[in-house]
N, CA, C and O atoms as a MOPAC input file, in Angstrom:
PM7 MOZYME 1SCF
protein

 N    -18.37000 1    -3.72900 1   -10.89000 1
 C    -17.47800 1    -4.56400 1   -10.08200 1
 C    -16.25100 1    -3.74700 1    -9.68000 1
 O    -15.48300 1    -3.18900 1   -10.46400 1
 N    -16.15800 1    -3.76100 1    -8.00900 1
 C    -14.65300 1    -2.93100 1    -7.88000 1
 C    -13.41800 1    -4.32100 1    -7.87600 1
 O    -13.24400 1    -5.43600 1    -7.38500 1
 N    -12.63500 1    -3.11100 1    -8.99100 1
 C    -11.48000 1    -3.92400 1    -9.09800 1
 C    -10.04200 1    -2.90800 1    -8.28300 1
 O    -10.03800 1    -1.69500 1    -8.49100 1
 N     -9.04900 1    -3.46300 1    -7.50200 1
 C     -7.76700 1    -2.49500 1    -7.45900 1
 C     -6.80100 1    -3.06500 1    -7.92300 1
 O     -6.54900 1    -4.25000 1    -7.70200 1
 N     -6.11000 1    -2.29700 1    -8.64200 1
 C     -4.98700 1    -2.82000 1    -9.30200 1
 C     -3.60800 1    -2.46200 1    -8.90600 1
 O     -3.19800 1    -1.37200 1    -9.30300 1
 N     -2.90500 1    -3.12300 1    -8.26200 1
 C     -1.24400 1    -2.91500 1    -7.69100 1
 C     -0.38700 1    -2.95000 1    -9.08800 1
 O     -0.63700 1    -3.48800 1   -10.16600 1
 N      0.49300 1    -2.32500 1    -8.73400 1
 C      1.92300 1    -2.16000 1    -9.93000 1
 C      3.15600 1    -1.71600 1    -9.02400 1
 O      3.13400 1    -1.04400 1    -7.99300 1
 N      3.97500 1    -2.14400 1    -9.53300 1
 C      5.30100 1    -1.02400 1    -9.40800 1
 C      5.98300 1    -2.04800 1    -8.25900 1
 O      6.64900 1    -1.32600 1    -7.51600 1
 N      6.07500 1    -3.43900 1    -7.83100 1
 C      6.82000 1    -4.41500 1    -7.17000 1
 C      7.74300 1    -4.57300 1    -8.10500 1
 O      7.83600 1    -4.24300 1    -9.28700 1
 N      8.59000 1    -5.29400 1    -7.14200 1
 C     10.26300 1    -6.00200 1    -7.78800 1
 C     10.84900 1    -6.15900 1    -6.48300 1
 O     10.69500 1    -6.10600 1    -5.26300 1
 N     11.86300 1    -6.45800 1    -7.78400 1
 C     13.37000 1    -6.91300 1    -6.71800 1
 C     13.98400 1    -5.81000 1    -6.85300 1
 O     14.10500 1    -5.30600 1    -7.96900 1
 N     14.59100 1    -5.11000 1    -5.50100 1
 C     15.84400 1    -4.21200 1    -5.63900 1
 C     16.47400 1    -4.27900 1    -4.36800 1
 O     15.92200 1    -4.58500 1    -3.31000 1
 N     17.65800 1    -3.97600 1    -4.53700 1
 C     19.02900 1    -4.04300 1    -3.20500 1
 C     18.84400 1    -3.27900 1    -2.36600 1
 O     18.58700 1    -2.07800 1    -2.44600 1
 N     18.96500 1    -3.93700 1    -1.49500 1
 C     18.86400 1    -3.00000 1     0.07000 1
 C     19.45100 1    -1.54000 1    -0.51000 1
 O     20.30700 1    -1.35100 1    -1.37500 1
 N     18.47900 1    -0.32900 1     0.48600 1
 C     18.43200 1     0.94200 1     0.68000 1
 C     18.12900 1     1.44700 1    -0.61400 1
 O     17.79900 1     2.63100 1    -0.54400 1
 N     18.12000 1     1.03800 1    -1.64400 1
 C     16.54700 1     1.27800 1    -2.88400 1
 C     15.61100 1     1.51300 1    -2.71900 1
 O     15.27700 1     1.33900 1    -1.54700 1
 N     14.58700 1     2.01500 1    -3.59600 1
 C     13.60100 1     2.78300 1    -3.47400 1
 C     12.67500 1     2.04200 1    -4.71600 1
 O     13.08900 1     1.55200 1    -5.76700 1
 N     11.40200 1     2.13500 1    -4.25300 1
 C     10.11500 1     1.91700 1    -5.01700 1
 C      9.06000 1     2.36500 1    -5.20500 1
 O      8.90600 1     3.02300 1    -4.17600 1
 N      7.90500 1     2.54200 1    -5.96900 1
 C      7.39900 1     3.00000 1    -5.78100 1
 C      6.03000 1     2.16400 1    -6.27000 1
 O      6.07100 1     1.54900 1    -7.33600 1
 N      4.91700 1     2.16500 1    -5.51600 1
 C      3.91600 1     1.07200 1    -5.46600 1
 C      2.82300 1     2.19500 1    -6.14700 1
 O      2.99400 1     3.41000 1    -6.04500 1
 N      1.64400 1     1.55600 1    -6.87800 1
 C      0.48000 1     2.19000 1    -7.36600 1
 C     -0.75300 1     1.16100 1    -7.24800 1
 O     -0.65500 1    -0.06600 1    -7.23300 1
 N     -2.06600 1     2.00700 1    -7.15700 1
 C     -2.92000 1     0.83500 1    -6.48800 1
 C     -4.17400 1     2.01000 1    -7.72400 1
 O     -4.16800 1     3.24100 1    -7.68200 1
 N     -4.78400 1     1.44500 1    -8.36000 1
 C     -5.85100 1     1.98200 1    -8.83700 1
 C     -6.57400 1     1.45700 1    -8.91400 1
 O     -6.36300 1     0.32500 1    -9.35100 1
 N     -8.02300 1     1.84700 1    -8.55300 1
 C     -9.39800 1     1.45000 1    -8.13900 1
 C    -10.23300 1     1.99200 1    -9.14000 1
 O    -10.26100 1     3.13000 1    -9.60700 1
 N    -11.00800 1     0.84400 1    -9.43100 1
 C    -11.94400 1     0.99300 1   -10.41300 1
 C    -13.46900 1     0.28200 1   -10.10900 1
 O    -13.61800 1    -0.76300 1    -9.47500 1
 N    -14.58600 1     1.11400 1   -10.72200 1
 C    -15.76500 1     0.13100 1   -10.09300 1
 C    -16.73400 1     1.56300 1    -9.25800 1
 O    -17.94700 1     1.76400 1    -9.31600 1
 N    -15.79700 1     2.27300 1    -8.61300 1
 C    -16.57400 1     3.17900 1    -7.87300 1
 C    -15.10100 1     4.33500 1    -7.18200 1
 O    -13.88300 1     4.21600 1    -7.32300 1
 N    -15.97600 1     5.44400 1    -6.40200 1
 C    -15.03700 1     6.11200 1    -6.14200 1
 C    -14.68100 1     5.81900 1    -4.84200 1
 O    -15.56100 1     5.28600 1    -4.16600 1
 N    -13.24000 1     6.10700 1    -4.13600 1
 C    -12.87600 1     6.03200 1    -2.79900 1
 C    -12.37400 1     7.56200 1    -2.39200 1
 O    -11.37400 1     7.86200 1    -1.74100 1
 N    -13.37700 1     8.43900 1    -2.97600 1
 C    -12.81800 1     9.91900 1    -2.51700 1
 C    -12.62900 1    10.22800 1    -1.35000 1
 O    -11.76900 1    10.92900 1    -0.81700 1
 N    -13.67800 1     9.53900 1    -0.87400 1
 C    -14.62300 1    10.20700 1     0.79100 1
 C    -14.10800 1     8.67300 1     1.91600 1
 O    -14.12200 1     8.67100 1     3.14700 1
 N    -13.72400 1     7.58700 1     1.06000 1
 C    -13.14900 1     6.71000 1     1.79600 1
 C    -11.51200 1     6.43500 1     2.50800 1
 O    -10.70000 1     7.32500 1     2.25200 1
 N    -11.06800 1     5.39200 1     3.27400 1
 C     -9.80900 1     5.11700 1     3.43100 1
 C     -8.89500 1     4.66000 1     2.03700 1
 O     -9.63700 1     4.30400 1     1.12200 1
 N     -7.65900 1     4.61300 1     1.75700 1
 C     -7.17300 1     3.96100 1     1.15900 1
 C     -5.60900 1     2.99500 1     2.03000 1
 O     -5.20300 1     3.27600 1     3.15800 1
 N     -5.23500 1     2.31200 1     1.47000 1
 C     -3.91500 1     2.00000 1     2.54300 1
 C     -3.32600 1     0.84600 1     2.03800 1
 O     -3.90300 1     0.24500 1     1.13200 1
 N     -2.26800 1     0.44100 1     2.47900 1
 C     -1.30300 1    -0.59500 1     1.95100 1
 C     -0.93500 1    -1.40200 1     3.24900 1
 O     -0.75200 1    -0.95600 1     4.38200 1
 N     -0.87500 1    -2.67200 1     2.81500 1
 C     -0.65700 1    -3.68500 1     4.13200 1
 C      0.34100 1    -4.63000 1     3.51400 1
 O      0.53800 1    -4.53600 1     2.30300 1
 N      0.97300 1    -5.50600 1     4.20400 1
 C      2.00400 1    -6.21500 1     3.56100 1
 C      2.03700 1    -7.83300 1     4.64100 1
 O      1.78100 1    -7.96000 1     5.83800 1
 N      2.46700 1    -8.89200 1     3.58600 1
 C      2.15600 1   -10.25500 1     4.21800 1
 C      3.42800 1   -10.62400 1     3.82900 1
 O      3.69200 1   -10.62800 1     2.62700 1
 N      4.46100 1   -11.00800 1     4.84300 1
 C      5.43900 1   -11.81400 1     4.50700 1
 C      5.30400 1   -13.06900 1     5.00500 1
 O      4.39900 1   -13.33000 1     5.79700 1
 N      6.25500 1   -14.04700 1     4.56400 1
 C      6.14200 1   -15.65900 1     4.56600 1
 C      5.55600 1   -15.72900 1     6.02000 1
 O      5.58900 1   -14.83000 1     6.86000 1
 N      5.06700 1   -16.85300 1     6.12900 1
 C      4.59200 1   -16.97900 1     7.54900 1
 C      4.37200 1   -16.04100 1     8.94300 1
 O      4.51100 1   -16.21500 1    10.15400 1
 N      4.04100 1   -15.18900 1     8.24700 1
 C      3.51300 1   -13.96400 1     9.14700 1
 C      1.84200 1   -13.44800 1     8.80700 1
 O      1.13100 1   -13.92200 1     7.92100 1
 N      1.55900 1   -12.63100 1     9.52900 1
 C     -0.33300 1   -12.11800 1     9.17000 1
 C      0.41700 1   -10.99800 1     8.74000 1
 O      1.43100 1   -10.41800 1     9.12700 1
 N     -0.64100 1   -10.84200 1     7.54400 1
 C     -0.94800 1    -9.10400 1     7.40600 1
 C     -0.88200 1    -8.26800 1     8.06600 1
 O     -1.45400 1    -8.34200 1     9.15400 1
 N     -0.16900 1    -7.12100 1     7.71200 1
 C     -0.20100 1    -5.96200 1     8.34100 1
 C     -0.08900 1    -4.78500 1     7.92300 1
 O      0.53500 1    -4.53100 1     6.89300 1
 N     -0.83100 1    -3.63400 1     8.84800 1
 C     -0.98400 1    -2.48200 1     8.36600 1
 C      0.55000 1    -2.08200 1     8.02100 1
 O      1.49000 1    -2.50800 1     8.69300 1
 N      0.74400 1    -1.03300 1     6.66600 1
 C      2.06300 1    -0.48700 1     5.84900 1
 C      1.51400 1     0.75800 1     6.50500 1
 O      2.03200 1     0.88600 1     7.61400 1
 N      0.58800 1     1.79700 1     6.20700 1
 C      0.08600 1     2.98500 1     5.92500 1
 C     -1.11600 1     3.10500 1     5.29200 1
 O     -1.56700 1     2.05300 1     4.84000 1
 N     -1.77500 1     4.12200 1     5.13200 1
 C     -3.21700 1     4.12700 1     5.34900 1
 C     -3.20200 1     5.81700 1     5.15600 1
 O     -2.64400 1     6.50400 1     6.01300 1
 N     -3.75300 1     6.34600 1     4.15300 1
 C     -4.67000 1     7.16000 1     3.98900 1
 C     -6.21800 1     7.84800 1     4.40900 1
 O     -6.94600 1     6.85600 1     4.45800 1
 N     -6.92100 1     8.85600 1     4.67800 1
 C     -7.65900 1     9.01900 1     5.11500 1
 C     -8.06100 1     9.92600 1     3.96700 1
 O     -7.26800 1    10.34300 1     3.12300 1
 N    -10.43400 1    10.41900 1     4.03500 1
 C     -9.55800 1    11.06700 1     2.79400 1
 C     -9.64500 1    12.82100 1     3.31400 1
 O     -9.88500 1    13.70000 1     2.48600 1
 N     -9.49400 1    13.01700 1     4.25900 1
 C     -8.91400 1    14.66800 1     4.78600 1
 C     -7.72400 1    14.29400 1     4.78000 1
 O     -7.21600 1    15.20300 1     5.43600 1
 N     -6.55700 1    13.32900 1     4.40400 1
 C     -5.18300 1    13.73400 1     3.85700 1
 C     -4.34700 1    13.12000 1     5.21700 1
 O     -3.18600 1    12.71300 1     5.18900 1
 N     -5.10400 1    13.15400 1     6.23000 1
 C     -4.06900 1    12.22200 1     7.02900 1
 C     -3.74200 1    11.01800 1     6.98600 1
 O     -4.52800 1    10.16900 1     6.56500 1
 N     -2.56700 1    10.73400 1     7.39600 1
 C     -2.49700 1     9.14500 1     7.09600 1
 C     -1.46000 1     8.57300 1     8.70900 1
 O     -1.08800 1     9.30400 1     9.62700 1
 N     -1.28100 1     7.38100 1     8.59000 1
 C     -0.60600 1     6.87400 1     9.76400 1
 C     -0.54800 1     5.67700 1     8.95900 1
 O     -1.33900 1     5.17800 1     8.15800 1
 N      0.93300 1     5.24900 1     9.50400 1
 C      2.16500 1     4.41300 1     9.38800 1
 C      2.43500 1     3.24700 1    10.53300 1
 O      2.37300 1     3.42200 1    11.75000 1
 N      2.67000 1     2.32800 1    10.01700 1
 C      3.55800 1     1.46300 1    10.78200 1
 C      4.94400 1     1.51900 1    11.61300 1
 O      5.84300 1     0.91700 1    11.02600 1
 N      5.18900 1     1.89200 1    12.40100 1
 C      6.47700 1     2.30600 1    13.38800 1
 C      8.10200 1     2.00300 1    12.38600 1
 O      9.06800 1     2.70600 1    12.09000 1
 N      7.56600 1     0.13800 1    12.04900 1
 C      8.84400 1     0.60500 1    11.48800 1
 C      9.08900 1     0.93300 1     9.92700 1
 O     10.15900 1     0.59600 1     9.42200 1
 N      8.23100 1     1.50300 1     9.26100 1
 C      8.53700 1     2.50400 1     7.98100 1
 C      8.24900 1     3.81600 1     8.35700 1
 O      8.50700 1     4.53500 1     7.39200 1
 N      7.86600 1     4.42400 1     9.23400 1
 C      8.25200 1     5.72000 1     9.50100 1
 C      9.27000 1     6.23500 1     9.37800 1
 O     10.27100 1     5.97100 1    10.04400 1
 N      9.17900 1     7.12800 1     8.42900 1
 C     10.36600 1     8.16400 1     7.88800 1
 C     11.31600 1     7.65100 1     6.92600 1
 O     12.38100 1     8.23000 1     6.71100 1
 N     10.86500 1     6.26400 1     6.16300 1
 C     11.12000 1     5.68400 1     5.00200 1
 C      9.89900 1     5.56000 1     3.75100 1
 O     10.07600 1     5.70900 1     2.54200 1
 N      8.96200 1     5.32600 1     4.27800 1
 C      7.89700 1     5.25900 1     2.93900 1
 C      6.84400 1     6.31900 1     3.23700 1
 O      7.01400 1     6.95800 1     4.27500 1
 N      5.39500 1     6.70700 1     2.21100 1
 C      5.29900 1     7.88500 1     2.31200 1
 C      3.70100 1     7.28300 1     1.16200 1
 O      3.72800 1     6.68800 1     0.08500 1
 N      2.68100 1     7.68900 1     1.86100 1
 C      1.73900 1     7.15900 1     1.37600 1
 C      1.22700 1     8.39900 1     0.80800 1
 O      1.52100 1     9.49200 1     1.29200 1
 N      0.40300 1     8.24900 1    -0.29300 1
 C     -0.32800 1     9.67600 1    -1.36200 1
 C     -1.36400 1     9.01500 1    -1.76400 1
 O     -1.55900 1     7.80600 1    -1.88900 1
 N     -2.21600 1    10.21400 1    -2.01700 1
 C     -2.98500 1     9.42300 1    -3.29000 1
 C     -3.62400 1    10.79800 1    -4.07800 1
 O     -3.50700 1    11.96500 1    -3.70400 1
 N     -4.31800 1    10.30400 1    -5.25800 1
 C     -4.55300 1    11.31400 1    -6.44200 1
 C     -6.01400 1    11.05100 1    -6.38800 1
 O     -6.12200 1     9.98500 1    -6.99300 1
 N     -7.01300 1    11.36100 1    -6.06600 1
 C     -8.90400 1    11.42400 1    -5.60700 1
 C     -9.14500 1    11.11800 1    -7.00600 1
 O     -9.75900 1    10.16000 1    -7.47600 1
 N     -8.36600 1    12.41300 1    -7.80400 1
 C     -9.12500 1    12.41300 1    -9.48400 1
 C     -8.93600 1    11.08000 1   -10.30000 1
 O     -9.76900 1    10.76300 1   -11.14900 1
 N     -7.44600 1    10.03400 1    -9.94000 1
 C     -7.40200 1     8.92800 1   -10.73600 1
 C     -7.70300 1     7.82900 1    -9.72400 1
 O     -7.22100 1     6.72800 1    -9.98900 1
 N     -8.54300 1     7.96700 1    -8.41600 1
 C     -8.78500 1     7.49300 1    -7.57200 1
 C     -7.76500 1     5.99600 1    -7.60700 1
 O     -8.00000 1     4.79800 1    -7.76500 1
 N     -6.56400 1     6.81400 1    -7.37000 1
 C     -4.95400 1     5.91500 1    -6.98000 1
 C     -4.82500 1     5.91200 1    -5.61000 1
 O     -5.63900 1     6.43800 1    -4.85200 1
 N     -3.66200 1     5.24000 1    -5.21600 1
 C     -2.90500 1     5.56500 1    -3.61700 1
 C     -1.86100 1     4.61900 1    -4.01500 1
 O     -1.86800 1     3.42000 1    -4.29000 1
 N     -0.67200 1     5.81900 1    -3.94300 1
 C      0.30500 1     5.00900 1    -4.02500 1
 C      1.28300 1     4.82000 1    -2.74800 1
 O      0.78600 1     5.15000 1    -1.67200 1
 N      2.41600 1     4.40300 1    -2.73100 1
 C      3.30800 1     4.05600 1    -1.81200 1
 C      4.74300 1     3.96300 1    -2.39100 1
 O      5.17500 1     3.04500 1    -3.08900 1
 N      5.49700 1     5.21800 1    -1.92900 1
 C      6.51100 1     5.85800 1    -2.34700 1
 C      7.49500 1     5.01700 1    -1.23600 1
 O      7.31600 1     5.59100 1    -0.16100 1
 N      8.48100 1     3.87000 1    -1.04300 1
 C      9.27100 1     3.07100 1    -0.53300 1
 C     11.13600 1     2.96600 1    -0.95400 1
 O     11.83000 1     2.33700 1    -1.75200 1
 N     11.41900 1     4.36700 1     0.51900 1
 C     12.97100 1     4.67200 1     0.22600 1
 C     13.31900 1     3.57000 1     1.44100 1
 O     12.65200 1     2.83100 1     2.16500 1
 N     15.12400 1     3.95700 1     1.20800 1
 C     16.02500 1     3.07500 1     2.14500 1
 C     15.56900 1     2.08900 1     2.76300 1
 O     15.52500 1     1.90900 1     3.98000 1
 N     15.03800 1     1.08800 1     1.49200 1
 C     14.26900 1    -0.39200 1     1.75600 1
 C     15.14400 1    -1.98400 1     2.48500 1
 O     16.20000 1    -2.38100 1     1.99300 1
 N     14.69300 1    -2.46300 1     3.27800 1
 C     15.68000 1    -3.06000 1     4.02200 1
 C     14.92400 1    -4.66100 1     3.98800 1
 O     13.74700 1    -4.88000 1     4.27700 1
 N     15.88300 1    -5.62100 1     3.58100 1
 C     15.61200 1    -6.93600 1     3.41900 1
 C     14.27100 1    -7.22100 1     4.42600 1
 O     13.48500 1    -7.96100 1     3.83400 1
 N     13.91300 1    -6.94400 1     5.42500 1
 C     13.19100 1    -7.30900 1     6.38500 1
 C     11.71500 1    -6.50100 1     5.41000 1
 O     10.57500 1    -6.86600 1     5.69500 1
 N     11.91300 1    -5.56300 1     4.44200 1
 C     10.49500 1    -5.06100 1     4.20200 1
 C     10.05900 1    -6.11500 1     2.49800 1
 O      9.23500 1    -5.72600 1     1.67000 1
 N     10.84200 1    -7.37900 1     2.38800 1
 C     10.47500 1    -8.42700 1     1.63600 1
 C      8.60600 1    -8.24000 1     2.11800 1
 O      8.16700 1    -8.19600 1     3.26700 1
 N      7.99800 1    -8.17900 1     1.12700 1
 C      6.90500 1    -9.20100 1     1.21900 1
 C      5.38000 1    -8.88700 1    -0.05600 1
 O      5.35000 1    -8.39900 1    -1.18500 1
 N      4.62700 1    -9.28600 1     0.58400 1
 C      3.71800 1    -9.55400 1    -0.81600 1
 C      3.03300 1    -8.02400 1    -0.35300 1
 O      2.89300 1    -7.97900 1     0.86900 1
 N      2.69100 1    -7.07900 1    -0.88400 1
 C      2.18700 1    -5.78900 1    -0.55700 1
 C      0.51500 1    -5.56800 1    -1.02900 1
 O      0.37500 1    -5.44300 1    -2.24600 1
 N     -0.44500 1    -5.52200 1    -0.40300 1
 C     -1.97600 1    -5.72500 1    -0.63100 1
 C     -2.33900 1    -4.11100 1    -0.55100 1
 O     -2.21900 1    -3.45200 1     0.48200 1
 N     -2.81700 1    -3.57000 1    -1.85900 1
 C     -3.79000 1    -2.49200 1    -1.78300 1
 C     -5.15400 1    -3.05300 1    -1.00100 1
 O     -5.84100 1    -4.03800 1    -1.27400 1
 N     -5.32400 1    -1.89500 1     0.26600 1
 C     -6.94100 1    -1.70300 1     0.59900 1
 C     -7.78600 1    -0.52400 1     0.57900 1
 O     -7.47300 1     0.53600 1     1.12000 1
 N     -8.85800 1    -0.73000 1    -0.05300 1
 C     -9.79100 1     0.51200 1    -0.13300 1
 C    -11.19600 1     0.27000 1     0.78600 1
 O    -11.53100 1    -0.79200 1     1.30900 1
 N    -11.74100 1     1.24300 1     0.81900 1
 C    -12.79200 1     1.54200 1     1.96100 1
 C    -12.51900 1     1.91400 1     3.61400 1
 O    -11.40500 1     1.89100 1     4.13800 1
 N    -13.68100 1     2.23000 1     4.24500 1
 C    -13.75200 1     2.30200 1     5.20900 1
 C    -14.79500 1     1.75600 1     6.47300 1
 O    -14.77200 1     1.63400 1     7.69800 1
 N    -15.66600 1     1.52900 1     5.38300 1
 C    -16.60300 1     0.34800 1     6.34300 1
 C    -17.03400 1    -0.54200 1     5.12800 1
 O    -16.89200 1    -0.43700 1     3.91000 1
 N    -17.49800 1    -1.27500 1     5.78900 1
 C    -18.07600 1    -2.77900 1     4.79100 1
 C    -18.86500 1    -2.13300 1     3.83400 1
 O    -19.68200 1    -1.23300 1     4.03200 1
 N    -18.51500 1    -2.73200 1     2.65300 1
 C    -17.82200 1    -3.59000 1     2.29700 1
 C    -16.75400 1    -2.97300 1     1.77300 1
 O    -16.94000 1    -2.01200 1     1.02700 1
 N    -15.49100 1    -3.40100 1     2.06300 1
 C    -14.10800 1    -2.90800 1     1.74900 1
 C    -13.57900 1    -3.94000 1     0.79200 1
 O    -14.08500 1    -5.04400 1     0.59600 1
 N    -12.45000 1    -3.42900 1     0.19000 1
 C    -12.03200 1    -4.04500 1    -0.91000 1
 C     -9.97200 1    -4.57400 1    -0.86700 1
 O     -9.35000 1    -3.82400 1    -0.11500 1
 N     -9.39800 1    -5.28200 1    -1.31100 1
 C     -8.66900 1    -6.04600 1    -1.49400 1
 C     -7.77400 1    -6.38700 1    -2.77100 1
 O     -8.37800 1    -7.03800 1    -3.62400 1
 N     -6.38000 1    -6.05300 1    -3.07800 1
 C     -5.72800 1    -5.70100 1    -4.58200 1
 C     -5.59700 1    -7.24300 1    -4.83500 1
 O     -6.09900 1    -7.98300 1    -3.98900 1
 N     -5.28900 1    -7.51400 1    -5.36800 1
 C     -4.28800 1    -8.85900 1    -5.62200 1
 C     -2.69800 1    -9.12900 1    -5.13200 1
 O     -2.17900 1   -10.24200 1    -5.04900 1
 N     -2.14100 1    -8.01600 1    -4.86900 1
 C     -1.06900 1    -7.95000 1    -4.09600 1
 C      0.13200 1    -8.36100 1    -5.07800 1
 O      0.07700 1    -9.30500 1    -5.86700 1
 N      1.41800 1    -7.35000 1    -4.87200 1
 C      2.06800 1    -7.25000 1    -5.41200 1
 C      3.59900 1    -7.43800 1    -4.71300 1
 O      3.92000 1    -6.73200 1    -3.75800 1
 N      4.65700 1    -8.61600 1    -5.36600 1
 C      5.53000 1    -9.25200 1    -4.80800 1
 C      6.83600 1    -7.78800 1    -4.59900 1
 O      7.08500 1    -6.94900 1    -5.46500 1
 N      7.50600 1    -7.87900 1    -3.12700 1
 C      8.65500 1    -6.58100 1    -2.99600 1
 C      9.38300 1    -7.75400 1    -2.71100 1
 O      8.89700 1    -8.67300 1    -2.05200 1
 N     10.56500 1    -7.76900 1    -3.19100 1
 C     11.98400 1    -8.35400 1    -2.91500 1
 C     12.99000 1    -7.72200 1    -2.60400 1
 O     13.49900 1    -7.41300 1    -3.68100 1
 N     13.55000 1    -7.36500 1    -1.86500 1
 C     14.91800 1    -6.46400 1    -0.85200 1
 C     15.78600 1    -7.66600 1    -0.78000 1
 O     15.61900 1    -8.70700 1    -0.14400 1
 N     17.14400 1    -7.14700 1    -1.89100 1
 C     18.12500 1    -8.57300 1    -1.58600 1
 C     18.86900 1    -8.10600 1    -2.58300 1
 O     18.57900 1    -7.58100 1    -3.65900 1
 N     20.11800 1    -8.44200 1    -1.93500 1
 C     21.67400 1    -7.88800 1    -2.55700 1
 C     21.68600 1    -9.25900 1    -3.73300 1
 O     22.62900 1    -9.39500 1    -4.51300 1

């Protein structure tokens, strides 16, 4: 059974920093996508950043040049490194793995930005 597991949410004050971890278990995502999407209150999901696994990745316009997606193949992780965080990047943060069906889904992990 693949499971992914998110860590590393909270609350912290505007222009703080976080740092998100997503580990996948069940099978490997060496050769697959990995990526982070985020759902705030009454809004859809949306792409954060996204991993590839030749190492490229692409971002959402507005965390470019604030957060910073990685991942480690050997502990088949992907994390999400989140500087100069701004009330507007509040929201529930969803690890995704794969790249074609069937893809997989974290449980999602709560970010709070607030003085």
């Amino acid at each position: 059974q693949v499971q992914l597991v998110e860590s590393g949410g909270g609350l912290v004050q505007p222009g703080g920093s976080l740092r998100l971890s997503c580990a996948a278990s069940g099978r490997s995502f060496s050769t697959s996508a990995m990526g982070w999407y985020r759902q705030a209150p009454g809004k859809q999901r949306a792409l954060v950043a996204r991993i590839f696994s030749s190492g490229s990745t692409n971002y959402a316009d507005s965390v470019k040049g604030r957060f910073t997606i990685s991942r480690d193949k050997n502990k088949n992780t992907v994390y999400l490194q989140m500087n100069s965080l701004k009330p507007e990047d509040t929201a529930v943060y969803y690890c995704h793995a794969g790249t074609i069906p069937p893809t997989y889904w974290g449980q999602g992990t709560q970010v709070t930005v607030s003085s």
